[in-house]
Amino acid sequence: MAKGDDAVRRKRNKAGRKRMRKDSNVSARVASIIASKQRRKSGKRRVCEGMCFSLPTPEDPFNDRRERKLADAKKSLKHSTGKDSKLKKKIAQEDIEKVVKRSLKKLKNASEENDNGTSLTSLSKNNSTALQDPSITKPGTCKGKQGPLRNTDNLSKFLVLCLNAIQDAWIKEGSFDADKDRHLLANPWGIDLWKYCSDGSDILETSGHNPTREQMAWVVSSAADIVTRKEKEGQYVATPFLLILVSSQEEAIEVRSLCKPLKSLGIHTVSLHPGASMDHQVQGLKSCEPEFLVSTPERLMELISLKAVDISNISLLVLNGLETFCKEGLVDLLKTIRCQILGDPQILIFSDFFGNVCTSMVQHLLVRPFCRLSLNDSVVSQSACVTQSVYVYTSEDEQFFKAIEILKEASANQPHSQLARVLLLVKTKNKAEKLITSLGAEGFNVYHECILGGSKQDPSTHSHEHSDNRVALSVMDEQKLLSITDIGDFEVVVLVDFPPFDDYVGILTRMARHSAGGVLHSFFCESDVSSAAPLVKLLEQCTQPVPENLRNYLGTLSMSTL
């Protein structure tokens, strides 16, 4: 008689149980639990497994005790989970501190082994000493948009993580030698940049070349640090936060690859350039909300016209190579992009050269007072966006007449709500008094107590209710100027008497530190012929016009030496 399927299956199961009891090292109860777990994972459950419940008892007729036990169990589980999450956060914070300490220790060791023998501490001290130089803008005196600077003595931990991530990526690709190259953290320029960015100030970089990869690493790391700090403080951060405008596809790809290590830290970057199809970039922008955008101006405007990208909430705008944009005729396009951004974004400008068109564009973009940054202390770099005008005169009356014309022009070009701060420098106190009398006759208000009496009152604080000339004048002799350490607020300086050439260079590199409309007027006569050669050379280096009369003085000087 043939056996049925049920009998065959029971026999097979019985044999299997015997084998399990023989080979297994666990008890029958544990084996049943394991088998139940395997059935649950495979989706096979017994009919009764989902139907079991506790029977009510006279002490607990509604099964309330069991529900209370379940609630207590869930509460204890939640409490333990909260402890675990706090523990994980604590461990993560300790890991970050370890990374920061380890990186600073490596930096210190590398600095000590350096031939120059400079450490991070000495670099920071040198940096603070350099900032005390009147020719260099101090971070604390920079007039930002968000009030005074917060305490930025210690670098942010997230900033250090971003810089380390970028540097580690360079080491992996073989473009950075940890033994020879300087660590990203040992960069005084970058520390100043981070302070200015944290303060919300506009920045003009005047090194005279497009940004290096180290500079760009500090830019994107500082922006990432601002984003994370605002999110940590509970503020809403609109995306995209940072827009970097580049002039070519190659630069866009290079900046995008530099930002790639930040993706693991939660900062996403998208590059927009003509090298990729429009549909591909539109779909990419729809699929994610990047914090950083790197784009060429033409492709960005195409995507804006298609409403594929919205830049109205950009908080930080970086122009990589302003002079290149001006040479390519993209000035109007840059102005259109700026109009697309609502509010008052922070602006950072890099340029390899500051010609007339570039300077006027800087004046258009940087409306508020800004800070200056530079990798070098050359005269050309420090005098960027300052126009130099030299006049050759023969008599004192001609000298005074031209000075008054300059003041009237400065007053006419100034907005009605603002005062143009003008400094007039003469050699002697007697000549200063004559000039004050001439200016008074022309309707200009000159504050004697601010000039010759030694008072520290600021002329710009006085009102000009009875004068149509919107100019805050200060007339000083050379002796008085020596006691003045900060002339960075003066936008127009008139050297009625030409000073020694070294003093001329000092004034040129210290004036108009917070604006792009600085003008230095100087009067040159036959008695100043010894300064003609260095002055002509400086004007040529700064691409400023050289008067023919000044060149004639230079020719006369060379003939006399022969």
XYZ file of N, CA, C and O in Angstrom, residues 55 70 107 139 152 161 225 237 240 315-316 323 376 407 438 449 465 522-523 543:
80
model
N -4.787 35.152 28.450
C -6.149 35.067 28.950
C -6.338 36.001 30.138
O -5.433 36.175 30.956
N 4.111 46.408 28.688
C 4.607 46.752 27.345
C 4.994 48.231 27.264
O 6.005 48.589 26.654
N 51.112 69.268 12.082
C 51.523 70.570 11.571
C 52.671 71.156 12.375
O 53.630 71.687 11.830
N 41.596 92.965 10.722
C 40.293 92.330 10.726
C 39.293 93.018 11.641
O 38.132 93.125 11.326
N 37.144 84.869 17.059
C 37.646 83.933 16.061
C 39.104 83.601 16.316
O 39.878 83.388 15.378
N 38.293 70.061 9.662
C 37.919 68.804 9.010
C 37.842 68.974 7.498
O 38.297 68.105 6.734
N 31.898 75.909 6.498
C 31.854 76.138 7.944
C 30.708 77.081 8.308
O 30.022 76.878 9.313
N 19.050 77.780 6.125
C 20.070 78.077 5.118
C 19.499 77.713 3.748
O 19.279 76.539 3.442
N 21.035 77.226 -3.452
C 22.469 77.127 -3.143
C 22.957 78.310 -2.304
O 22.442 79.417 -2.420
N 24.023 83.489 -0.811
C 24.565 84.263 0.310
C 26.009 84.695 0.087
O 26.460 85.679 0.686
N 26.749 83.950 -0.740
C 28.164 84.266 -0.988
C 28.445 84.127 -2.470
O 28.237 83.060 -3.053
N 39.045 90.346 -14.221
C 39.636 90.973 -15.405
C 39.385 90.127 -16.648
O 39.166 90.663 -17.740
N 50.904 89.114 -1.078
C 52.184 89.824 -1.062
C 51.939 91.269 -0.661
O 50.814 91.774 -0.698
N 38.640 119.486 -5.498
C 37.664 119.376 -4.416
C 36.243 119.554 -4.937
O 35.320 118.847 -4.502
N 41.971 130.144 1.375
C 41.481 130.038 -0.010
C 40.260 129.126 -0.098
O 39.301 129.405 -0.822
N 40.368 122.776 14.244
C 40.756 122.031 15.422
C 41.192 120.623 15.076
O 41.879 119.965 15.856
N 25.372 121.758 7.044
C 24.046 122.297 6.804
C 24.102 123.617 6.040
O 23.180 123.942 5.303
N 48.665 114.443 -6.956
C 49.946 114.983 -6.486
C 50.419 116.074 -7.442
O 50.237 115.974 -8.664
N 51.016 117.109 -6.841
C 51.548 118.238 -7.610
C 53.069 118.142 -7.635
O 53.694 117.975 -6.588
N 50.284 100.762 -14.197
C 49.522 101.064 -15.428
C 48.723 102.361 -15.294
O 47.561 102.441 -15.695
